[in-house]
Short mmCIF file of C-alpha atoms and ligand atoms in Angstrom, two decimals:
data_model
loop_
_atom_site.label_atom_id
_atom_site.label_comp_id
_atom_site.label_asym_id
_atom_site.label_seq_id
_atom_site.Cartn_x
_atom_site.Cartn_y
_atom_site.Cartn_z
CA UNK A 1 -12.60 0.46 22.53
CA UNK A 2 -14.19 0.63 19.15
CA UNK A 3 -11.89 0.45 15.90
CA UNK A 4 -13.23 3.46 14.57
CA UNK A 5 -12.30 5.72 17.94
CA UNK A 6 -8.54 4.66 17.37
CA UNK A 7 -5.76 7.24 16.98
CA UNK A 8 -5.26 5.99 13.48
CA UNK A 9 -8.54 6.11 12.18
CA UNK A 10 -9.37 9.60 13.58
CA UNK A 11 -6.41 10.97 11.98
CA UNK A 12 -7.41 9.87 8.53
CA UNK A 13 -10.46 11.47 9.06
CA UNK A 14 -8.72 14.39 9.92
CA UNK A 15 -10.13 14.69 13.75
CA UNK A 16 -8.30 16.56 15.79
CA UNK A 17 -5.06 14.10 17.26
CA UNK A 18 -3.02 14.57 20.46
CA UNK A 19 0.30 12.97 18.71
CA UNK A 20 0.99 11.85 15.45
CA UNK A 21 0.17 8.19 13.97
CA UNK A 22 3.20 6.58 13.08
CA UNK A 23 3.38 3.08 10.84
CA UNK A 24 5.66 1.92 7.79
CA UNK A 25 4.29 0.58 4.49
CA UNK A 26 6.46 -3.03 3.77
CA UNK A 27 6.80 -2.62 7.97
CA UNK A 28 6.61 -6.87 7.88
CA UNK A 29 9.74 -8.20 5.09
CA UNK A 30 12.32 -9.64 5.10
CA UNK A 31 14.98 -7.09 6.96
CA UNK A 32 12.98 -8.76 10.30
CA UNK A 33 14.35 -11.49 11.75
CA UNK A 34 10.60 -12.94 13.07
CA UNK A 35 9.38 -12.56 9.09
CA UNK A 36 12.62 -14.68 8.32
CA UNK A 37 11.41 -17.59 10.40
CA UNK A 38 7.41 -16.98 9.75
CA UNK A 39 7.85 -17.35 6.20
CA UNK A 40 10.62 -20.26 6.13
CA UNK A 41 8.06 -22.25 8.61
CA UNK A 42 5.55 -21.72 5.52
CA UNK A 43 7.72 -22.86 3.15
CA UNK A 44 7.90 -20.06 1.14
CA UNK A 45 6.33 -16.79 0.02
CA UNK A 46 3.07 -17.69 -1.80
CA UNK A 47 2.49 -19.87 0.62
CA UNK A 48 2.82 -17.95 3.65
CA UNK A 49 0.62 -15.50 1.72
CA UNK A 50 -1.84 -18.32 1.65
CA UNK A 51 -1.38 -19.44 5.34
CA UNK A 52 -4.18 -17.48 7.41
CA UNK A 53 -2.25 -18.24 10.80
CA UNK A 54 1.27 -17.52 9.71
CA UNK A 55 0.19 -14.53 7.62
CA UNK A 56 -1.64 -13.13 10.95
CA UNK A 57 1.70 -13.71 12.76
CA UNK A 58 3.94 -12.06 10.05
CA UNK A 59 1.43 -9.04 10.39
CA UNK A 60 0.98 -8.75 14.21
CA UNK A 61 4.81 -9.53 14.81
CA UNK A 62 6.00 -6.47 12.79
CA UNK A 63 3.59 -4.31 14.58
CA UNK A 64 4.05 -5.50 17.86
CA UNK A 65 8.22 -5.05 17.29
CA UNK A 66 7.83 -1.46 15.98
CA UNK A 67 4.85 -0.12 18.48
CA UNK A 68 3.36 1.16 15.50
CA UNK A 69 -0.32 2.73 16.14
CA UNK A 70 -1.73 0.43 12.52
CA UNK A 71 -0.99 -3.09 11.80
CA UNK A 72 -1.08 -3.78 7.61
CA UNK A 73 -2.22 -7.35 6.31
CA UNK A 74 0.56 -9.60 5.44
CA UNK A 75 -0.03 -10.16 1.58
CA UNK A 76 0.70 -8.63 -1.85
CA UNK A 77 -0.38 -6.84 -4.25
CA UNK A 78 -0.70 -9.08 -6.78
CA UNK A 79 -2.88 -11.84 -5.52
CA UNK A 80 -5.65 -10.90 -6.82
CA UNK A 81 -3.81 -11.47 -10.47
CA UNK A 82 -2.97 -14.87 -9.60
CA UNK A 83 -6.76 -15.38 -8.50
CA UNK A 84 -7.71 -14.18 -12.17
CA UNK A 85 -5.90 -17.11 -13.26
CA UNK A 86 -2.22 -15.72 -14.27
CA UNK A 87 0.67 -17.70 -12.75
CA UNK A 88 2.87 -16.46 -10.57
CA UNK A 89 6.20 -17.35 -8.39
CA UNK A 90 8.26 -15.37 -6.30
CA UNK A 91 11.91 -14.80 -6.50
CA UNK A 92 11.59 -13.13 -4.39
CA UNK A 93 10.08 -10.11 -6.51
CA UNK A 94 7.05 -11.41 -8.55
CA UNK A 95 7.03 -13.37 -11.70
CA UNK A 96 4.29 -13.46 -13.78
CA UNK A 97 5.27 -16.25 -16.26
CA UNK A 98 2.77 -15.57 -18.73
CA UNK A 99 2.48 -11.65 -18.93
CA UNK A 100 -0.64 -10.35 -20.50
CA UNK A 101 -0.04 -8.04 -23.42
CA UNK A 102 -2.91 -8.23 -25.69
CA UNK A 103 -6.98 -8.79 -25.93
CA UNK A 104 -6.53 -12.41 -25.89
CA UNK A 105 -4.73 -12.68 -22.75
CA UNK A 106 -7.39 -10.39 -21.37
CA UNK A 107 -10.50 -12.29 -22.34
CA UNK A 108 -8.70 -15.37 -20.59
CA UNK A 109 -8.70 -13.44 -17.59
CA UNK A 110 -11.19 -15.19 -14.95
CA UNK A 111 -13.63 -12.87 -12.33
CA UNK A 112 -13.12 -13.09 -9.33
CA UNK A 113 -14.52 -13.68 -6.33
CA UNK A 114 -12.83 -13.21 -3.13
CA UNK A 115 -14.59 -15.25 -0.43
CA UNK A 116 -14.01 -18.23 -2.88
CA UNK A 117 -10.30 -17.31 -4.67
CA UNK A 118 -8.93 -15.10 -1.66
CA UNK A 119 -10.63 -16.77 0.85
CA UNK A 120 -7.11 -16.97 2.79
CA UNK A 121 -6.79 -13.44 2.91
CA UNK A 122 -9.82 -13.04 4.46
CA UNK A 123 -9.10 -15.59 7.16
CA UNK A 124 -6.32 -13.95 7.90
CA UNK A 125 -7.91 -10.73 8.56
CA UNK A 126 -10.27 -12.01 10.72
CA UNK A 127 -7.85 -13.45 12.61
CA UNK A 128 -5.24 -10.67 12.80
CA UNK A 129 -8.11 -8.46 14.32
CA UNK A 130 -8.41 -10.52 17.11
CA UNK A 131 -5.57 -11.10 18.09
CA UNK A 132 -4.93 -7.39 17.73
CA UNK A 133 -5.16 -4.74 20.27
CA UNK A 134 -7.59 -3.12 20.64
CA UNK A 135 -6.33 0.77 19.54
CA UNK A 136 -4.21 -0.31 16.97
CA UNK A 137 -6.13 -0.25 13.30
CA UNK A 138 -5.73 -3.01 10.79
CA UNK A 139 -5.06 -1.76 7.63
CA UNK A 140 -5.92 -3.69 4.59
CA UNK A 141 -4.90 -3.09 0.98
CA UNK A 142 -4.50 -3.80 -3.00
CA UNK A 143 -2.48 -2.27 -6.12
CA UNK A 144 -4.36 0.30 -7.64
CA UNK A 145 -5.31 -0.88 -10.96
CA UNK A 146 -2.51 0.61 -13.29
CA UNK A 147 0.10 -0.85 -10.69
CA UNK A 148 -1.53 -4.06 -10.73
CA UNK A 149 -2.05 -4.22 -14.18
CA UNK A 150 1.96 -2.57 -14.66
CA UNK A 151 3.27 -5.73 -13.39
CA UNK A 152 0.87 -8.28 -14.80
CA UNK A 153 1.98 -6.93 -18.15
CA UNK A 154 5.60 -6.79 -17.46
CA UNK A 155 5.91 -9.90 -15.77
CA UNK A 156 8.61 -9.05 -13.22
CA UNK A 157 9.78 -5.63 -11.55
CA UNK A 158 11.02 -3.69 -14.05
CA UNK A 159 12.98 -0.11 -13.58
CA UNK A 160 11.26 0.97 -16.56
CA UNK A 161 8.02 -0.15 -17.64
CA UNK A 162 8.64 -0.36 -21.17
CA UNK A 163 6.25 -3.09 -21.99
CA UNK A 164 3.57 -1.26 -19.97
CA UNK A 165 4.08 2.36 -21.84
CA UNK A 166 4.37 1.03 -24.90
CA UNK A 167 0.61 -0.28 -24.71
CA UNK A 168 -0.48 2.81 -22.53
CA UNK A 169 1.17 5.44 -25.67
CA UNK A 170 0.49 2.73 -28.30
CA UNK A 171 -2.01 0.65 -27.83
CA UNK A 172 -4.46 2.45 -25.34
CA UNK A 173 -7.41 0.42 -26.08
CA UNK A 174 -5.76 -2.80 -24.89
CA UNK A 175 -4.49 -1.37 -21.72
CA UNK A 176 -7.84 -0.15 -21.21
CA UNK A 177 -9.76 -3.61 -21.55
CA UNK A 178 -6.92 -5.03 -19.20
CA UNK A 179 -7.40 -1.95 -16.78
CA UNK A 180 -11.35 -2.47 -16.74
CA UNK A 181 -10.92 -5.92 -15.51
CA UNK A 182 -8.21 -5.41 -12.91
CA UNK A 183 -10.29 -2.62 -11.27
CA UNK A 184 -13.34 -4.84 -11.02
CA UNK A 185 -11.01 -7.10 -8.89
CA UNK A 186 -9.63 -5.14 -6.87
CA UNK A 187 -12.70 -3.09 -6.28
CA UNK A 188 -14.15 -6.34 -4.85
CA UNK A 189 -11.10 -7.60 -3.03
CA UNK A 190 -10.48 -4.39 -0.94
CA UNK A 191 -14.29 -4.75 -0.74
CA UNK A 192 -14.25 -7.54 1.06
CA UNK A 193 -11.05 -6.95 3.41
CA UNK A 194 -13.22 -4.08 4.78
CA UNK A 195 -16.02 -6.48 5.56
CA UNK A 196 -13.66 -8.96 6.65
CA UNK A 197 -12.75 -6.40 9.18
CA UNK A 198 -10.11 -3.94 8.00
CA UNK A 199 -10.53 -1.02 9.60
CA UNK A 200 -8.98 1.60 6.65
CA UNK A 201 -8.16 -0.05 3.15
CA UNK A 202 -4.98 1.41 1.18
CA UNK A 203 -4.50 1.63 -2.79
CA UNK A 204 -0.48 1.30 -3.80
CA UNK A 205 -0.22 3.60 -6.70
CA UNK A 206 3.87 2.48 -6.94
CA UNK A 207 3.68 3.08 -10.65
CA UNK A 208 1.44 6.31 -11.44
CA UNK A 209 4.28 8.51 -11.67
CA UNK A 210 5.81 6.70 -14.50
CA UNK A 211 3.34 8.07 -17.26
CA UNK A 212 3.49 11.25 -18.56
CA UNK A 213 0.61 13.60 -17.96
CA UNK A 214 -2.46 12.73 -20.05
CA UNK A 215 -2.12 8.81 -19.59
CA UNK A 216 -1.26 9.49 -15.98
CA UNK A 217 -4.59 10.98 -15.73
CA UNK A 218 -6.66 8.50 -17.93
CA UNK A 219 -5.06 5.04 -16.79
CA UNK A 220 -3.99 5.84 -13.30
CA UNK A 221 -5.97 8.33 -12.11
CA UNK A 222 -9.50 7.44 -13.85
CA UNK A 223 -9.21 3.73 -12.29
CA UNK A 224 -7.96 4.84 -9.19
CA UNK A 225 -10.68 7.38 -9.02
CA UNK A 226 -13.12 3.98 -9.84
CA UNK A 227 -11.82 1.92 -7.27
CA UNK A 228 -12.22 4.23 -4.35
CA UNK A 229 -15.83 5.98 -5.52
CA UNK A 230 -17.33 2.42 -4.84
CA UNK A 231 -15.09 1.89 -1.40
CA UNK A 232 -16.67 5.03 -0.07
CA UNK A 233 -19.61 3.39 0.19
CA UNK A 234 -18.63 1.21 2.85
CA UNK A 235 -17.74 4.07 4.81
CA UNK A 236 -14.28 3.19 5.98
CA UNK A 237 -11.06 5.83 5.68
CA UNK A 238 -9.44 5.15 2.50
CA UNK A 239 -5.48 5.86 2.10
CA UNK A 240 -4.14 6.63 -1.92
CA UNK A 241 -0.66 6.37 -1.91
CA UNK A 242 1.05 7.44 -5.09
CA UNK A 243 4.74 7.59 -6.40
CA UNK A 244 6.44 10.06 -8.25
CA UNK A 245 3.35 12.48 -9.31
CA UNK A 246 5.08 15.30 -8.59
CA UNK A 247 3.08 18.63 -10.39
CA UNK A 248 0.10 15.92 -10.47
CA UNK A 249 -0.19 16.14 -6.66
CA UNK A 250 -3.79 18.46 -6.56
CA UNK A 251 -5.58 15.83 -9.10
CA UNK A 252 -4.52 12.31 -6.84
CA UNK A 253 -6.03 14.43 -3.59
CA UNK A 254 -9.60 14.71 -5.74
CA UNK A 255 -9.72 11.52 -6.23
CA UNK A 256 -12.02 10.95 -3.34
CA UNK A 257 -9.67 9.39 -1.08
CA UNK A 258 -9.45 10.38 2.59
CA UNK A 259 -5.31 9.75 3.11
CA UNK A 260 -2.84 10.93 0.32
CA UNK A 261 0.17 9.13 0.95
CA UNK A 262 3.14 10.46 -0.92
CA UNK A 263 7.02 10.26 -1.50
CA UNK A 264 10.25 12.27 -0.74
CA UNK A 265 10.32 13.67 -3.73
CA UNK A 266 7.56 16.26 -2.42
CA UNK A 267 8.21 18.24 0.57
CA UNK A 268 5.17 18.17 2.98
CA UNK A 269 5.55 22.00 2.83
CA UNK A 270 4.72 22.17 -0.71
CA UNK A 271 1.68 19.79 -0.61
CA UNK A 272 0.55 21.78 2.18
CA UNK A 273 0.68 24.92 0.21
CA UNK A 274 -1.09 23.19 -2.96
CA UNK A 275 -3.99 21.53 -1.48
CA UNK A 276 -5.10 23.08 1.74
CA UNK A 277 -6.19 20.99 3.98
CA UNK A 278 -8.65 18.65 1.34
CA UNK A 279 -6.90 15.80 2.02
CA UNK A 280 -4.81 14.07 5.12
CA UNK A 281 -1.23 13.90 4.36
CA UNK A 282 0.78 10.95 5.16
CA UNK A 283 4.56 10.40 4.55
CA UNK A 284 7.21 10.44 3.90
CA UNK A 285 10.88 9.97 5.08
CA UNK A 286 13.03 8.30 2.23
CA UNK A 287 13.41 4.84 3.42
CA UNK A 288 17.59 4.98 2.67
CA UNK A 289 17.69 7.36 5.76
CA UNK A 290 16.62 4.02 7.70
CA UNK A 291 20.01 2.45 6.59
CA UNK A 292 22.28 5.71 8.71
CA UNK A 293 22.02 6.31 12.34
CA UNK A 294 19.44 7.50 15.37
CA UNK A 295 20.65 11.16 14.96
CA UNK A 296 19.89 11.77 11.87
CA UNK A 297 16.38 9.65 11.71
CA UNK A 298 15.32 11.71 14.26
CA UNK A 299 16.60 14.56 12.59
CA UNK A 300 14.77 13.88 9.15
CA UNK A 301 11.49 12.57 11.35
CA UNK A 302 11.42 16.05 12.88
CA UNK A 303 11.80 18.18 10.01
CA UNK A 304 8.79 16.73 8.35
CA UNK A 305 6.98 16.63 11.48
CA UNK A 306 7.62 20.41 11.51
CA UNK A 307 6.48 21.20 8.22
CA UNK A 308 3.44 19.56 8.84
CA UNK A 309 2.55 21.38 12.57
CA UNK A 310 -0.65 23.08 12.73
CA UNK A 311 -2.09 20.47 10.75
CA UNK A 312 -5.60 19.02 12.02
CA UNK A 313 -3.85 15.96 11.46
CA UNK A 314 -1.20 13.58 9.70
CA UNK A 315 0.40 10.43 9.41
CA UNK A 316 3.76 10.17 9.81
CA UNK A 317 5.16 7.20 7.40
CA UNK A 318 8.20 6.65 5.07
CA UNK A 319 8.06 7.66 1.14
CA UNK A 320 8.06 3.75 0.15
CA UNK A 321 8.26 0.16 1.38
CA UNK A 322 11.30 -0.51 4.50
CA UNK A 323 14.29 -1.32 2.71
CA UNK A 324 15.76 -5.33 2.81
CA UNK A 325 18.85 -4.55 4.63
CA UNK A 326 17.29 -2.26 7.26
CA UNK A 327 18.55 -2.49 10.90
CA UNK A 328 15.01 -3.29 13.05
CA UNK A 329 15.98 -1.58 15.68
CA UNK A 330 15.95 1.79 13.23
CA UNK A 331 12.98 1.20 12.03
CA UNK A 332 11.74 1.25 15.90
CA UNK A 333 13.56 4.30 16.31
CA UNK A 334 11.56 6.04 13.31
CA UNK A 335 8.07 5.31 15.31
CA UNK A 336 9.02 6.14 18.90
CA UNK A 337 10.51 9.43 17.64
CA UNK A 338 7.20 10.32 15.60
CA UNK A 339 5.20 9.17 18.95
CA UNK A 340 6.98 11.86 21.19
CA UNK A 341 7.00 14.38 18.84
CA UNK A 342 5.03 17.47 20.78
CA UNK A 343 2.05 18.36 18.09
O1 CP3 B 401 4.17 -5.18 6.06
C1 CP3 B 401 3.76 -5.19 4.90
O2 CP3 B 401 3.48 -4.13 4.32
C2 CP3 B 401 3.67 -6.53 4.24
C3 CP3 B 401 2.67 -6.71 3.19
C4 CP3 B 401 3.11 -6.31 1.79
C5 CP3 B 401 3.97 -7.06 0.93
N1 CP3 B 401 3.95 -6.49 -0.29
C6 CP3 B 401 4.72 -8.28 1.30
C7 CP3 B 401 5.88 -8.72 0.48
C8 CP3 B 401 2.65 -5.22 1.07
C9 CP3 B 401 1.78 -4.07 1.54
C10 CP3 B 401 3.18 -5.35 -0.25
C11 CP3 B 401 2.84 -4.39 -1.31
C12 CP3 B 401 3.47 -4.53 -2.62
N2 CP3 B 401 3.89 -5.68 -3.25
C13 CP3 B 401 3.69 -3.45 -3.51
C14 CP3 B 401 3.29 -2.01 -3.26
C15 CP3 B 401 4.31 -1.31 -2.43
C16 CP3 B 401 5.67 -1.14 -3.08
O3 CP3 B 401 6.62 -1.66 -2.52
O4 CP3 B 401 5.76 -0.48 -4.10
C17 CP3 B 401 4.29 -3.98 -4.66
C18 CP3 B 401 4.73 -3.19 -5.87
C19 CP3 B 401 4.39 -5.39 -4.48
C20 CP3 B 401 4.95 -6.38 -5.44
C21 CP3 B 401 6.13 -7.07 -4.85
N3 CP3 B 401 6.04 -8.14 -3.98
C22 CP3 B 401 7.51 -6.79 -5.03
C23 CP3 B 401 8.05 -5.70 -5.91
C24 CP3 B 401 8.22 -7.72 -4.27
C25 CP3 B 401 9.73 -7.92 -4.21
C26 CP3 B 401 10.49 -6.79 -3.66
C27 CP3 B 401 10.66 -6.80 -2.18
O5 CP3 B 401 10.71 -5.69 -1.62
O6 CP3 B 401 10.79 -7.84 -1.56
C28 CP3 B 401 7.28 -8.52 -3.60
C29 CP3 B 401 7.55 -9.62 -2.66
C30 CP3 B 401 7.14 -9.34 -1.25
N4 CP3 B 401 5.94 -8.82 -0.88
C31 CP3 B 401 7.92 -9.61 -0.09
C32 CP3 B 401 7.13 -9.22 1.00
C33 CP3 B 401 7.49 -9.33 2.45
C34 CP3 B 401 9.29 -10.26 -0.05
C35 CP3 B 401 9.21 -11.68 -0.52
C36 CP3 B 401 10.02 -12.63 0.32
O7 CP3 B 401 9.78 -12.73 1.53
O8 CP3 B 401 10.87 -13.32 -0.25
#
């Protein structure tokens, strides 16, 4: 069978489906026992990230233990950063130890290019696909550029992104220059996942929501909107996944994308009502309900299912990344229930 026949990559294009497409973003981490052991036989984080065989396993384990109908790369998001030259541990979150705040941080940024700085990535992609079977899609990603950029200028994980809106309401021209440069690298990293062999490429958007509604539009948006203009090209389904936009939800389904993935915090209902079929929903259990019981999993599984019936298609997913201290065998639960839901 051909990749692009797959359940998963017909129902981002919105072909008709005869079930629902279930995966989990974060579905490989660290509440799986198998990640546990993959990444203490790397020696670590980075450098599982940087291990093409273990980083294949981490991936192909996690889908394999869930059934899921799309297997995601096992890397992060900010790579890419640490390719441009900014050092970074893990802890486990990411550290950026020199955050980059002003023009001259930016003009030390390096260009990047991925078959020579993310070369591992790519090796790893090549050989998760074969390994993988055949109707399950490999799904490749980056951080959009404001989330990207969000954490290279806070350093660490940070509830609220002072240091980030204080150059996107103050200082707009330096967030810009820093913003132009992280899109060029991501543009050419998801770039080459696809020719690596990704079969659909994903932007996380985990930080969009946090601007209000101008910059929201101008630094998330406008890059996003960059980024996935030039992916189209290479003619693979593209997935935007955005937190938190709330009233902005009409404006991320322009942005070109095929996929709109999006959070709890809109009903599927509502986003059916505001955009009308122009874009594939996927989504969007809150990943806490993970942490109760089968009953009610199912439960909140099917009422989302049920607002979205009569769809051409959809994606059944959570709202964000699988919690640390989620029981595996609920997160199984979660995709057999989508599966054998009648749609
Ligand atoms: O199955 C998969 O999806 C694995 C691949 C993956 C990871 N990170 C591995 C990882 C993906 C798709 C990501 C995306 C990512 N990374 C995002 C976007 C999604 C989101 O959660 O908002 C972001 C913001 C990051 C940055 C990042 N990396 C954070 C905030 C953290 C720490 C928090 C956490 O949940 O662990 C990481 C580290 C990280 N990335 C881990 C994993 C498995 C845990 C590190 C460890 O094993 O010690």
């Amino acid at each position: 069978m051909h990749h692009t026949t797959t359940l998963f990559h017909r129902a981002c294009l919105g072909s008709p489906i005869e079930r629902v497409p279930v995966w989990l973003m974060r579905q490989a981490g660290r509440y799986m026992k198998e990640y546990q052991e993959v990444r203490q036989k790397a020696g670590g984080f980075l450098e599982l990230c940087k291990n093409p065989e273990l980083s294949a396993q981490a991936t192909l384990d996690a889908a394999r233990i869930l059934n899921t109908d799309a297997a995601i790369i096992f890397s992060d998001i900010t790579l890419p950063a640490h390719a441009m030259g900014v050092p970074l541990e893990f802890a486990p979150g990411p550290r950026f130890t020199s955050p980059v705040r002003d023009f001259a941080a930016i003009r030390q940024l390096k260009e990047i290019r991925p078959e020579r700085d993310l070369d591992y990535v790519l090796q790893a992609i090549h050989l998760t696909r074969s390994k993988l079977p055949d109707h399950v899609s490999l799904i490749g990603f980056v951080g959009a550029p404001l989330t990207l950029a969000g954490y290279m200028i806070q350093g660490t994980p940070d509830t609220h992104w002072l240091e980030l809106k204080k150059l996107a309401y103050g200082e707009p021209k330096v967030l810009d220059a820093l913003l132009n440069k992280v899109t060029e690298a991501v543009t050419a990293h998801a770039k080459a996942q696809i020719e690596a062999g990704c079969d659909v490429v994903q932007l996380f958007d985990t930080a969009a929501g946090e601007l209000a509604a101008n910059e929201l539009h101008h630094f998330a948006f406008g890059y996003a909107r960059r980024v996935i203009q030039e992916l189209k090209k290479l003619n693979k389904p593209i997935i935007y996944f955005a937190r938190n936009i709330g009233a902005h939800i009409e404006s991320a389904a322009d942005l070109g994308a095929n996929v709109l993935g999006i959070d709890w915090t809109i009903t599927i209902g509502h986003a059916r009502r505001c955009l009308n079929n122009r874009v594939v929903l996927m989504g969007n259990l809150d990943p806490a309900v993970l942490l109760t019981n089968p009953d009610e999993i199912a439960r909140g599984v099917q009422s989302i299912l049920g607002a979205a019936k009569g769809l051409p298609s959809f994606i059944l997913n959570l709202g964000h990344g699988v919690l640390q201290y989620t029981p595996p065998a609920h997160a199984a639960h979660f995709v057999k229930v989508g599966q054998s839901y009648k749609w």
